[in-house]
PDB file of C-alpha atoms and ligand atoms in Angstrom:
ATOM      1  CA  UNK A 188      27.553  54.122  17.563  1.00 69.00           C
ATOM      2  CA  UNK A 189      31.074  52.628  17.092  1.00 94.00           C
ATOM      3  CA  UNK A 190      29.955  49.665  16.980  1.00 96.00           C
ATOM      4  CA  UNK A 191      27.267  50.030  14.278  1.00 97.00           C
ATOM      5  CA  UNK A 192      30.055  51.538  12.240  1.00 98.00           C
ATOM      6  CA  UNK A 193      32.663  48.592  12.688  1.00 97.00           C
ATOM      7  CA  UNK A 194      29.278  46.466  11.245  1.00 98.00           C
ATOM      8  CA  UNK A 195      29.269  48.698   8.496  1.00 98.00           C
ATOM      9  CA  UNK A 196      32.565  48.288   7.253  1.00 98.00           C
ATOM     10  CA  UNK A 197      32.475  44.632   7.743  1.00 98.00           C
ATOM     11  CA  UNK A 198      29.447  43.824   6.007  1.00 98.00           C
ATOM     12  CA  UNK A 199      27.973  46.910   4.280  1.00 98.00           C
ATOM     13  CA  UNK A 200      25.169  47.422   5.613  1.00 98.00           C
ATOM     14  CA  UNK A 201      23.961  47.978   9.932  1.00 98.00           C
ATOM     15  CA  UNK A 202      20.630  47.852  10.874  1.00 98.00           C
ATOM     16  CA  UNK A 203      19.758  50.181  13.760  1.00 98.00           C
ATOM     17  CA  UNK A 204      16.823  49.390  15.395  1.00 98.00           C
ATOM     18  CA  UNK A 205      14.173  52.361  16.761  1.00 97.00           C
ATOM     19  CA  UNK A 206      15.934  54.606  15.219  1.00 98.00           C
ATOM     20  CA  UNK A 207      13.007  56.938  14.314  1.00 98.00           C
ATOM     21  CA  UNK A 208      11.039  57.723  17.822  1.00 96.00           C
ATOM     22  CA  UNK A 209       7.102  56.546  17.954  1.00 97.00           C
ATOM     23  CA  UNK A 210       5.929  60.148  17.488  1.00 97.00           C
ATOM     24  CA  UNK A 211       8.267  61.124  14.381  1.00 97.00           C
ATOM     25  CA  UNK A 212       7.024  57.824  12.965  1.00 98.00           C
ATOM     26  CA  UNK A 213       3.706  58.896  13.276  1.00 98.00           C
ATOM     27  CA  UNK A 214       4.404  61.851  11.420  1.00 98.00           C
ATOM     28  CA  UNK A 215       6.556  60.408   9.000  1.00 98.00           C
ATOM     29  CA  UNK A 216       4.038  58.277   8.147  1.00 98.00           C
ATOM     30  CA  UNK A 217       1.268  60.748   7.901  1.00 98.00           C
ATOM     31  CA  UNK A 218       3.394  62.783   5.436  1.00 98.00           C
ATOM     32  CA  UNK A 219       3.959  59.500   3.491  1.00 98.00           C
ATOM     33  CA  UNK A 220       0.263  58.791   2.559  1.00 98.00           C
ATOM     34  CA  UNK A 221      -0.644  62.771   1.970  1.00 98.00           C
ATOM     35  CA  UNK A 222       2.131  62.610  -0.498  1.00 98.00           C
ATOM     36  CA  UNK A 223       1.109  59.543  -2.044  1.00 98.00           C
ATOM     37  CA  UNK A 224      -2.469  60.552  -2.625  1.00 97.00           C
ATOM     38  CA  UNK A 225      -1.366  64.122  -4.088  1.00 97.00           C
ATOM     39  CA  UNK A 226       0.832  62.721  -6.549  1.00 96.00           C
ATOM     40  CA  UNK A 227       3.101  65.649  -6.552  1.00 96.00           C
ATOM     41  CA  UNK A 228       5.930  66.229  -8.818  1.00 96.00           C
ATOM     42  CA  UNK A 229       8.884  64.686  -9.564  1.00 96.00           C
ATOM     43  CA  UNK A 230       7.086  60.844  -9.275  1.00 96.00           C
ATOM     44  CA  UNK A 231       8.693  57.988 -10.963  1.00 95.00           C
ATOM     45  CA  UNK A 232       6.772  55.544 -12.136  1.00 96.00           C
ATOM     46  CA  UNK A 233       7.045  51.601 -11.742  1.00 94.00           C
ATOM     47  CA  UNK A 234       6.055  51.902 -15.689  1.00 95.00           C
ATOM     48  CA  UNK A 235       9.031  54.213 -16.550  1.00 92.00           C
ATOM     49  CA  UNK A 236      11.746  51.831 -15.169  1.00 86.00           C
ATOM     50  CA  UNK A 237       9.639  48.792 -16.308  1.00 83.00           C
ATOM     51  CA  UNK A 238      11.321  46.443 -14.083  1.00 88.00           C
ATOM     52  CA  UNK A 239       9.804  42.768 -14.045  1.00 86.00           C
ATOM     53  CA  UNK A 240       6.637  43.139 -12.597  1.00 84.00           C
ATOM     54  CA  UNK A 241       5.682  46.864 -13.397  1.00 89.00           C
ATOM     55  CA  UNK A 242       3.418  47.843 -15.767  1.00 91.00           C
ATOM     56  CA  UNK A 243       4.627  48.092 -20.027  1.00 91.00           C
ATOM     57  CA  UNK A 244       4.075  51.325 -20.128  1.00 91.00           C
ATOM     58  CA  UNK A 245       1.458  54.539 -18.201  1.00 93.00           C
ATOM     59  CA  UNK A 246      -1.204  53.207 -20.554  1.00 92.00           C
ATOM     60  CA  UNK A 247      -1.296  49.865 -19.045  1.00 92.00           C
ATOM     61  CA  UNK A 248      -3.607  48.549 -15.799  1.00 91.00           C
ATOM     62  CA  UNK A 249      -1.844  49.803 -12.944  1.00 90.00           C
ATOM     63  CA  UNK A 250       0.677  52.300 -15.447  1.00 93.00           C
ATOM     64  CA  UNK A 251       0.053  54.981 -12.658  1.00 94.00           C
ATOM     65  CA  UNK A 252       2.081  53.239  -9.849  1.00 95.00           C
ATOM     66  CA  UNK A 253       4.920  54.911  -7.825  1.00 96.00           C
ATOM     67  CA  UNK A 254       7.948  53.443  -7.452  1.00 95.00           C
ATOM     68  CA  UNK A 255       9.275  56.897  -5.610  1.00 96.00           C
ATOM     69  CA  UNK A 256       8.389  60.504  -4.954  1.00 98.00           C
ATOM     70  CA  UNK A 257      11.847  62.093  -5.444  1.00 97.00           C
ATOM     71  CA  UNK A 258      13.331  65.094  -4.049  1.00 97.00           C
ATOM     72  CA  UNK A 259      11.986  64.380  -0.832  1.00 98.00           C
ATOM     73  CA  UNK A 260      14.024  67.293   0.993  1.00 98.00           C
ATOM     74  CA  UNK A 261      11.755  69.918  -0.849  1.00 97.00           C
ATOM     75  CA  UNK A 262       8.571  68.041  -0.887  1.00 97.00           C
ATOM     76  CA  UNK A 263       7.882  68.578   2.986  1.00 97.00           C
ATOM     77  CA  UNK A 264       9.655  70.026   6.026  1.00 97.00           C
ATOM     78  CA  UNK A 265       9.089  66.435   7.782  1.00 97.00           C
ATOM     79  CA  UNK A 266      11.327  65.154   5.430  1.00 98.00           C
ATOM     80  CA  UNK A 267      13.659  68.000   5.363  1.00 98.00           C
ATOM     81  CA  UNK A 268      14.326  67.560   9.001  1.00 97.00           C
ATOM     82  CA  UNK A 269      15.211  63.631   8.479  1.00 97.00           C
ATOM     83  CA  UNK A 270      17.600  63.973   5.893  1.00 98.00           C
ATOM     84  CA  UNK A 271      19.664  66.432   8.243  1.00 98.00           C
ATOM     85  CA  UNK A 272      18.760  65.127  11.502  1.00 97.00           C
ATOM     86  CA  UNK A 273      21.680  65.483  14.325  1.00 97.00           C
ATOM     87  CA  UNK A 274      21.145  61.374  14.733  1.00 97.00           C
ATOM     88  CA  UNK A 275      21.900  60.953  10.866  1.00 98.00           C
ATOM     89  CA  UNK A 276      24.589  63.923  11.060  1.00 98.00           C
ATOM     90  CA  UNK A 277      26.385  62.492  13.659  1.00 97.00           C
ATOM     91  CA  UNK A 278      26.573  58.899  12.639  1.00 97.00           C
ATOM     92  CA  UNK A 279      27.986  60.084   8.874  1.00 98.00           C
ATOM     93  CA  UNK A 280      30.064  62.512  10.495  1.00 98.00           C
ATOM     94  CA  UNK A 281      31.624  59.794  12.806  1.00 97.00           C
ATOM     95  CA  UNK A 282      32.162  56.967   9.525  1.00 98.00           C
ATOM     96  CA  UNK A 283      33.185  59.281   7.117  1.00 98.00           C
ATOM     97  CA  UNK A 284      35.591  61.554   9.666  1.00 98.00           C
ATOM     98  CA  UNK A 285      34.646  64.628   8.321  1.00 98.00           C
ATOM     99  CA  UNK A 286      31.549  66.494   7.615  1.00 98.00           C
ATOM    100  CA  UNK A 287      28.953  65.512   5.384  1.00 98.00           C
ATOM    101  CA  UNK A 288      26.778  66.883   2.345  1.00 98.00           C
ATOM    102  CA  UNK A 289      23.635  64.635   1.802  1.00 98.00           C
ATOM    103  CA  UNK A 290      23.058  64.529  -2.377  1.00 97.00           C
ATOM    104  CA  UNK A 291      19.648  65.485  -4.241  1.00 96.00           C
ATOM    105  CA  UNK A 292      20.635  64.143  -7.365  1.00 92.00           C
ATOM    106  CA  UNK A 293      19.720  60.494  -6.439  1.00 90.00           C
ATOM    107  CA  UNK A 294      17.464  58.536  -3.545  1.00 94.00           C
ATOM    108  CA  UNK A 295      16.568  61.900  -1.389  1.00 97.00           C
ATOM    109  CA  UNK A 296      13.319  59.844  -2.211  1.00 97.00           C
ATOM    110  CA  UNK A 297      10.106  58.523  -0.405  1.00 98.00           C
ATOM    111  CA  UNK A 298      10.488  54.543  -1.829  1.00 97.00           C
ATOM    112  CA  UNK A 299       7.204  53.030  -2.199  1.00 97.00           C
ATOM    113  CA  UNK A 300       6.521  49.466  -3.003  1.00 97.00           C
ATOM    114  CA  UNK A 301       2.648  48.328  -3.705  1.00 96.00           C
ATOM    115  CA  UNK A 302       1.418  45.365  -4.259  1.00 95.00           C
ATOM    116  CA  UNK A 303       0.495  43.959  -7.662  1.00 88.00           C
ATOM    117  CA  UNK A 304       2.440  46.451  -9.307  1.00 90.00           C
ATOM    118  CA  UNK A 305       5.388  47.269  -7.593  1.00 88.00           C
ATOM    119  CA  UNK A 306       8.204  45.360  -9.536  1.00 87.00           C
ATOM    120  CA  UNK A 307      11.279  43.414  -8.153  1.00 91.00           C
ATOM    121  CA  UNK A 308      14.804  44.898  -8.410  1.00 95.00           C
ATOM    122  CA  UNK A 309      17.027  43.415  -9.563  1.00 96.00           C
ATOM    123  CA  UNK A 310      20.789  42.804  -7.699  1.00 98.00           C
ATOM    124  CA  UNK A 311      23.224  46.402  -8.110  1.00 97.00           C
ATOM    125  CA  UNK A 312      25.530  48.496  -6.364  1.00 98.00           C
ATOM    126  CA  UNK A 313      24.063  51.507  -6.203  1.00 97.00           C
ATOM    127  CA  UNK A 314      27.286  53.217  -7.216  1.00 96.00           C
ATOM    128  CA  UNK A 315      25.573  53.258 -10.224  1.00 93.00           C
ATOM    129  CA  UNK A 316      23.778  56.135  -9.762  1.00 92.00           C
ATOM    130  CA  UNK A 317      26.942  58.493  -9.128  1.00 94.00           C
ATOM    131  CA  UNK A 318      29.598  59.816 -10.048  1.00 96.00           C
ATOM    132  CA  UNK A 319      32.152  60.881  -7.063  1.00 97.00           C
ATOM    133  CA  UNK A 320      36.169  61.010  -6.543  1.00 98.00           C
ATOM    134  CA  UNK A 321      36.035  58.002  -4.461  1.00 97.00           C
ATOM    135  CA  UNK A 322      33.008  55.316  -4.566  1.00 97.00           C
ATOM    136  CA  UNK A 323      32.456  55.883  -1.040  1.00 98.00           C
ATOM    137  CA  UNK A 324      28.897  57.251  -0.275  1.00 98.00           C
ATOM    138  CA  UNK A 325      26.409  55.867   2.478  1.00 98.00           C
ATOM    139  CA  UNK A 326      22.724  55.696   3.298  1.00 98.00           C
ATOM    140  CA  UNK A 327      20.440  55.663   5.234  1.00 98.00           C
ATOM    141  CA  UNK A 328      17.076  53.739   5.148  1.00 98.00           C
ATOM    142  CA  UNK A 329      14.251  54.653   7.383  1.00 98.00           C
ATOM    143  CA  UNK A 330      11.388  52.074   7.509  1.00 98.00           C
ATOM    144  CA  UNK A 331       8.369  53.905   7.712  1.00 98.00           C
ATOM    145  CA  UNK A 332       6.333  50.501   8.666  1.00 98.00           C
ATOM    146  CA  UNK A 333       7.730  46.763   8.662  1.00 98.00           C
ATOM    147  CA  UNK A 334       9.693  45.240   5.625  1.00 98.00           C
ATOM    148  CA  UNK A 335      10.304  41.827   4.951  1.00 98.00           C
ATOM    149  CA  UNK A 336      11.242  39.926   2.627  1.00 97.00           C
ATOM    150  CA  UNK A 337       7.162  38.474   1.516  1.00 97.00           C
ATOM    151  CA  UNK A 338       6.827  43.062   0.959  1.00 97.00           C
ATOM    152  CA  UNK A 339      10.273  43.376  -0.874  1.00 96.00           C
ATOM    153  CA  UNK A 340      12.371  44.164   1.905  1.00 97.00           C
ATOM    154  CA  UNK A 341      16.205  44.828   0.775  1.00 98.00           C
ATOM    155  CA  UNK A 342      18.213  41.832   0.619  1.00 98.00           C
ATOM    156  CA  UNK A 343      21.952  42.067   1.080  1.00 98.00           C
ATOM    157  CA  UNK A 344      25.495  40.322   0.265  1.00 98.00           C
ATOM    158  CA  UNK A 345      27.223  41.000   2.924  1.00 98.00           C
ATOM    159  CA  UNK A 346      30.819  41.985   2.738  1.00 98.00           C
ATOM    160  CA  UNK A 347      30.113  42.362  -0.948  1.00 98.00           C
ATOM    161  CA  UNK A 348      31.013  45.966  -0.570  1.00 98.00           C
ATOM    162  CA  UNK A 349      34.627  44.902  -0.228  1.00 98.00           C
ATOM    163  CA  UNK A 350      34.566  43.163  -3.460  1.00 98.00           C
ATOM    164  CA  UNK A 351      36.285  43.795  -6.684  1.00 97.00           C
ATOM    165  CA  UNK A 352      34.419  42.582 -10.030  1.00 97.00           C
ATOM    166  CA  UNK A 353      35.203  42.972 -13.523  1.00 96.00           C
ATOM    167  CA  UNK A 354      32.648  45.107 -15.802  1.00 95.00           C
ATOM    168  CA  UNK A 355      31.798  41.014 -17.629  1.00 96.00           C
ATOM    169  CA  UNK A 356      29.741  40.706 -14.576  1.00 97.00           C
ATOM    170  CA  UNK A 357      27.141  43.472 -14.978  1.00 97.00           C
ATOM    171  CA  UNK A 358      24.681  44.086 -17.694  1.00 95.00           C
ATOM    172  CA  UNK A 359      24.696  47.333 -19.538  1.00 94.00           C
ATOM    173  CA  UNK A 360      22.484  48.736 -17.107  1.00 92.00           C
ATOM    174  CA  UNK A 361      24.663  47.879 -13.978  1.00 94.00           C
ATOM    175  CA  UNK A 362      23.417  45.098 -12.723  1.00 96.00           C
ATOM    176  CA  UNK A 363      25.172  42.277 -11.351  1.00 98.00           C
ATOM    177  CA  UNK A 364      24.297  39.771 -14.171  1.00 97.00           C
ATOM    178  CA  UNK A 365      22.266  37.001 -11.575  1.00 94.00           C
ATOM    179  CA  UNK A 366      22.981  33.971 -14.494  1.00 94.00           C
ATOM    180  CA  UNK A 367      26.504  34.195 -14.553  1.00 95.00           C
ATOM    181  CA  UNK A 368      27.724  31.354 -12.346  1.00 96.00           C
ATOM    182  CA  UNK A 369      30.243  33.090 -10.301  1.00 96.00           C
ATOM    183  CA  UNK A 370      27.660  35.709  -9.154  1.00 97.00           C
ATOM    184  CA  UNK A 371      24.921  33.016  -8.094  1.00 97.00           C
ATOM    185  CA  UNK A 372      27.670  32.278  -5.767  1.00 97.00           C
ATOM    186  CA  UNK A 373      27.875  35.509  -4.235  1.00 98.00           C
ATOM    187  CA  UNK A 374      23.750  35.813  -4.541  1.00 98.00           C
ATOM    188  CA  UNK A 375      23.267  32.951  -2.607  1.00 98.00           C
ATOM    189  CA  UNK A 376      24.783  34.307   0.857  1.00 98.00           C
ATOM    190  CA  UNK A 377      22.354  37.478   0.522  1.00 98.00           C
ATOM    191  CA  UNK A 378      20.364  38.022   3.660  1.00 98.00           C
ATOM    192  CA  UNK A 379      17.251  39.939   3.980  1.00 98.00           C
ATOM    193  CA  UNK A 380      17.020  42.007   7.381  1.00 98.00           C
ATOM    194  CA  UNK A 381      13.515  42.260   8.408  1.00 98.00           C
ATOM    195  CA  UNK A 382      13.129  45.755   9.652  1.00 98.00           C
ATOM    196  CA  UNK A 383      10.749  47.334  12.011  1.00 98.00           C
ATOM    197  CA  UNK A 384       8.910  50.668  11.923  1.00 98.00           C
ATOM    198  CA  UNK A 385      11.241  53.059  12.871  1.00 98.00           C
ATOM    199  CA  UNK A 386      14.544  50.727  12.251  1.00 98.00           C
ATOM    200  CA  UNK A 387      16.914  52.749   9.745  1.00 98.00           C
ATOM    201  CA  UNK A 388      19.429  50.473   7.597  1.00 98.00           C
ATOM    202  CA  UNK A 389      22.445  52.473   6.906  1.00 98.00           C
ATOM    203  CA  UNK A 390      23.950  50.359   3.752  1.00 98.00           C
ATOM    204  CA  UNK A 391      27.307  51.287   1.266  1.00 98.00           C
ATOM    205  CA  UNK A 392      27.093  52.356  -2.248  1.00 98.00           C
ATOM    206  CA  UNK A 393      28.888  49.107  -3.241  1.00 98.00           C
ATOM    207  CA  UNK A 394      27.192  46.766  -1.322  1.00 98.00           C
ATOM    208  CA  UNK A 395      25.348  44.266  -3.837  1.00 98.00           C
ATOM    209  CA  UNK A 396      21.165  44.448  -3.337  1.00 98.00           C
ATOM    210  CA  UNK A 397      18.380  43.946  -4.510  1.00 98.00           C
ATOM    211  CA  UNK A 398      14.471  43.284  -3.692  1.00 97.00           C
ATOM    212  CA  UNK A 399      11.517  41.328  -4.233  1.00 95.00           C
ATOM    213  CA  UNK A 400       7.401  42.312  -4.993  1.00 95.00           C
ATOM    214  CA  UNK A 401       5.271  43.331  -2.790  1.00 96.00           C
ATOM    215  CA  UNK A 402       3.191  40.262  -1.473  1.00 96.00           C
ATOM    216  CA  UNK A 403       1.378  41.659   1.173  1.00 97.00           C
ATOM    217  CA  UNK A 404      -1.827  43.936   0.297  1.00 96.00           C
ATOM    218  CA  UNK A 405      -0.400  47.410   1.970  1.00 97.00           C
ATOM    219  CA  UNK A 406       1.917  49.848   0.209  1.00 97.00           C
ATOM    220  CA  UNK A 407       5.425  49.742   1.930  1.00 98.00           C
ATOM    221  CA  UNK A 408       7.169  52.886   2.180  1.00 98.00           C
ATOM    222  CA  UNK A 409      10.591  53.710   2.813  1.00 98.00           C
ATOM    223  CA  UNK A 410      12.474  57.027   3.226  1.00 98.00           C
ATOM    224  CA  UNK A 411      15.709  57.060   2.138  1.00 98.00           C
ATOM    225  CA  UNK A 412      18.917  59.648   1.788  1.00 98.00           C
ATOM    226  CA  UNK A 413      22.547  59.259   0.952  1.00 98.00           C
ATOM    227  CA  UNK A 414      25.816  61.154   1.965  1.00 98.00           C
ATOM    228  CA  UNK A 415      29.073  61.743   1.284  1.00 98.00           C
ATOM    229  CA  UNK A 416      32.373  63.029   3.265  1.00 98.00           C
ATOM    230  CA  UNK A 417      33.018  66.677   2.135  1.00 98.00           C
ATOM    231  CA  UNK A 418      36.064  65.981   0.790  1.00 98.00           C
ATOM    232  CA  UNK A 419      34.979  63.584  -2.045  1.00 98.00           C
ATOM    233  CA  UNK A 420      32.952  65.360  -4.645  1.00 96.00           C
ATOM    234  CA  UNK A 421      30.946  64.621  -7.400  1.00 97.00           C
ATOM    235  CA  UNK A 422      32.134  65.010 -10.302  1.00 97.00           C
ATOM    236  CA  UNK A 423      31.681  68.063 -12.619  1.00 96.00           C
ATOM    237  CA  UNK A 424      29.325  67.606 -15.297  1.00 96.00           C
ATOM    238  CA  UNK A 425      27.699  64.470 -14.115  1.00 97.00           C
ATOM    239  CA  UNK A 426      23.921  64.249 -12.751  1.00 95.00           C
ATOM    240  CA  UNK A 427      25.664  64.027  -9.310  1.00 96.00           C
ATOM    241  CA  UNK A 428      27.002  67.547  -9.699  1.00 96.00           C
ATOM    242  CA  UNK A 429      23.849  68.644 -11.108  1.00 94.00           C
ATOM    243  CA  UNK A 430      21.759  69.916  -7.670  1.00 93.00           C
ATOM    244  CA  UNK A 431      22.916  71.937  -5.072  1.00 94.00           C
ATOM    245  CA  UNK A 432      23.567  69.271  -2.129  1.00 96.00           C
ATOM    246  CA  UNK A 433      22.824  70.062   1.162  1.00 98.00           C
ATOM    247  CA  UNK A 434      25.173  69.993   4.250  1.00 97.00           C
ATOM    248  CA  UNK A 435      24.592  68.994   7.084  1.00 96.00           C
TER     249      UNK A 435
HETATM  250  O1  LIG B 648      12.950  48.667  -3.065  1.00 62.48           O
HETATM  251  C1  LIG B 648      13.483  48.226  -4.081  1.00 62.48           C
HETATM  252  O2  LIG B 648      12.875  47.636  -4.944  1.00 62.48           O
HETATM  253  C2  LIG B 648      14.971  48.413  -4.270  1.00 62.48           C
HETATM  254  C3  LIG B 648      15.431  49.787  -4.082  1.00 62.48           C
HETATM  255  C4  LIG B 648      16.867  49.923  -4.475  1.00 62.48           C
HETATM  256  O3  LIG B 648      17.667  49.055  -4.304  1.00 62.48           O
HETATM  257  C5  LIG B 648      17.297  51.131  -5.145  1.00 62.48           C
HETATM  258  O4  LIG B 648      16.466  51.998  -5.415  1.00 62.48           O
HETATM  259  O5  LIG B 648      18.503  51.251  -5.422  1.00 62.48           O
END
């Protein structure tokens, strides 16, 4: 594991292959579709975020898409069980030093991409979703079948997580502005790590991302949680303080 934690403080982001065992996966992905098709709430909607390539609005051709069925701790025990699983436990335990809470208030989410509507995301930290002591948060990605880049796989700056940038070079919506020339820069060494079923991609809260549409013609889904060291705690009165987290 030591290893895979060096990587992550180098570059932001590890990939750990087969981390999910053949029969979990199976599972997992069972859960995945049965949740799909029921349509339970909390959804979001690719139409609600209206990023480029999702429907204008619910009333539009394909204004029913997913983008993610959230809360994914209390939607199924499955899923429960992988967002405090002793494999994800002890590798947050061992980079953060302490123990861990995993947060509900943001990604504790079943991430599903489809083609034609799914949209493209654009390039963020995803610090900008929280609101903690320190802007150190982790997590973890579990591919429930392949991603890459031609079914909008993640792709990654690495060592971007080490990077300072002034507020000029995001939009008003946090994202790293992609026409402002010194950011191309950093765009251009983004890498896109294809992933297997069962790989998990453990990734910081400032590393720079984003992803492409879905090309292919199957949904892509993705379960994904993030965590925090105990000691660094979200701050009161912000939507990170807002659920009851869950330690691990
Ligand atoms: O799958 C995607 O489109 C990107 C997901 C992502 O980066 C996010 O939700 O923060």
């Amino acid at each position: 594991m030591d290893p895979q934690i060096e990587a992550l403080r180098e570059h932001g982001y590890v990939v750990v292959p087969r981390f999910v065992s053949q029969g979990a996966l199976t599972q997992l992905n069972e859960t995945a579709r049965e949740q799909l098709r029921a349509r339970g709430s909390p959804l979001e909607l690719e139409a609600d975020l209206r990023y480029p390539g999702a429907p204008r609005s619910r009333a539009d051709a394909g204004g029913g898409t997913v983008r993610r069925l959230l809360d994914a701790y209390a939607r199924d025990p499955i899923f429960a069980e992988w967002a405090v699983t002793p494999g994800v436990r002890e590798w947050m335990e061992s980079y953060f030093g302490e123990p861990v809470l995993m947060s509900r208030a943001h990604h504790n989410c079943l991430m599903t991409k489809h083609p034609q509507y799914g949209s493209l995301t654009g390039w963020h930290r995803d610090i900008r979703y929280w609101s903690f002591q320190r802007e150190d948060l982790v997590s973890v990605w579990l591919a429930l079948g392949a991603e890459t880049a031609d079914n909008g796989a993640l792709w990654l700056v690495p060592g971007s997580h080490r990077m300072t940038f002034g507020a000029e070079r995001f939009d008003e919506a946090k994202f790293f502005r992609a026409e402002h020339e010194d950011n191309g820069v950093i765009i251009r060494k983004a890498v896109s790590p294809r992933l297997a079923p069962g790989d998990a991609m453990f990734f910081h809260c400032n590393t720079l991302h984003s992803a492409g549409k879905n090309l292919s013609d199957a949904v892509k889904f993705s379960l994904v949680y993030t965590y925090h060291g105990r000691s660094n705690a979200p701050l009161a009165g912000t939507r990170s303080a807002s659920k009851p987290e869950v330690g691990l």
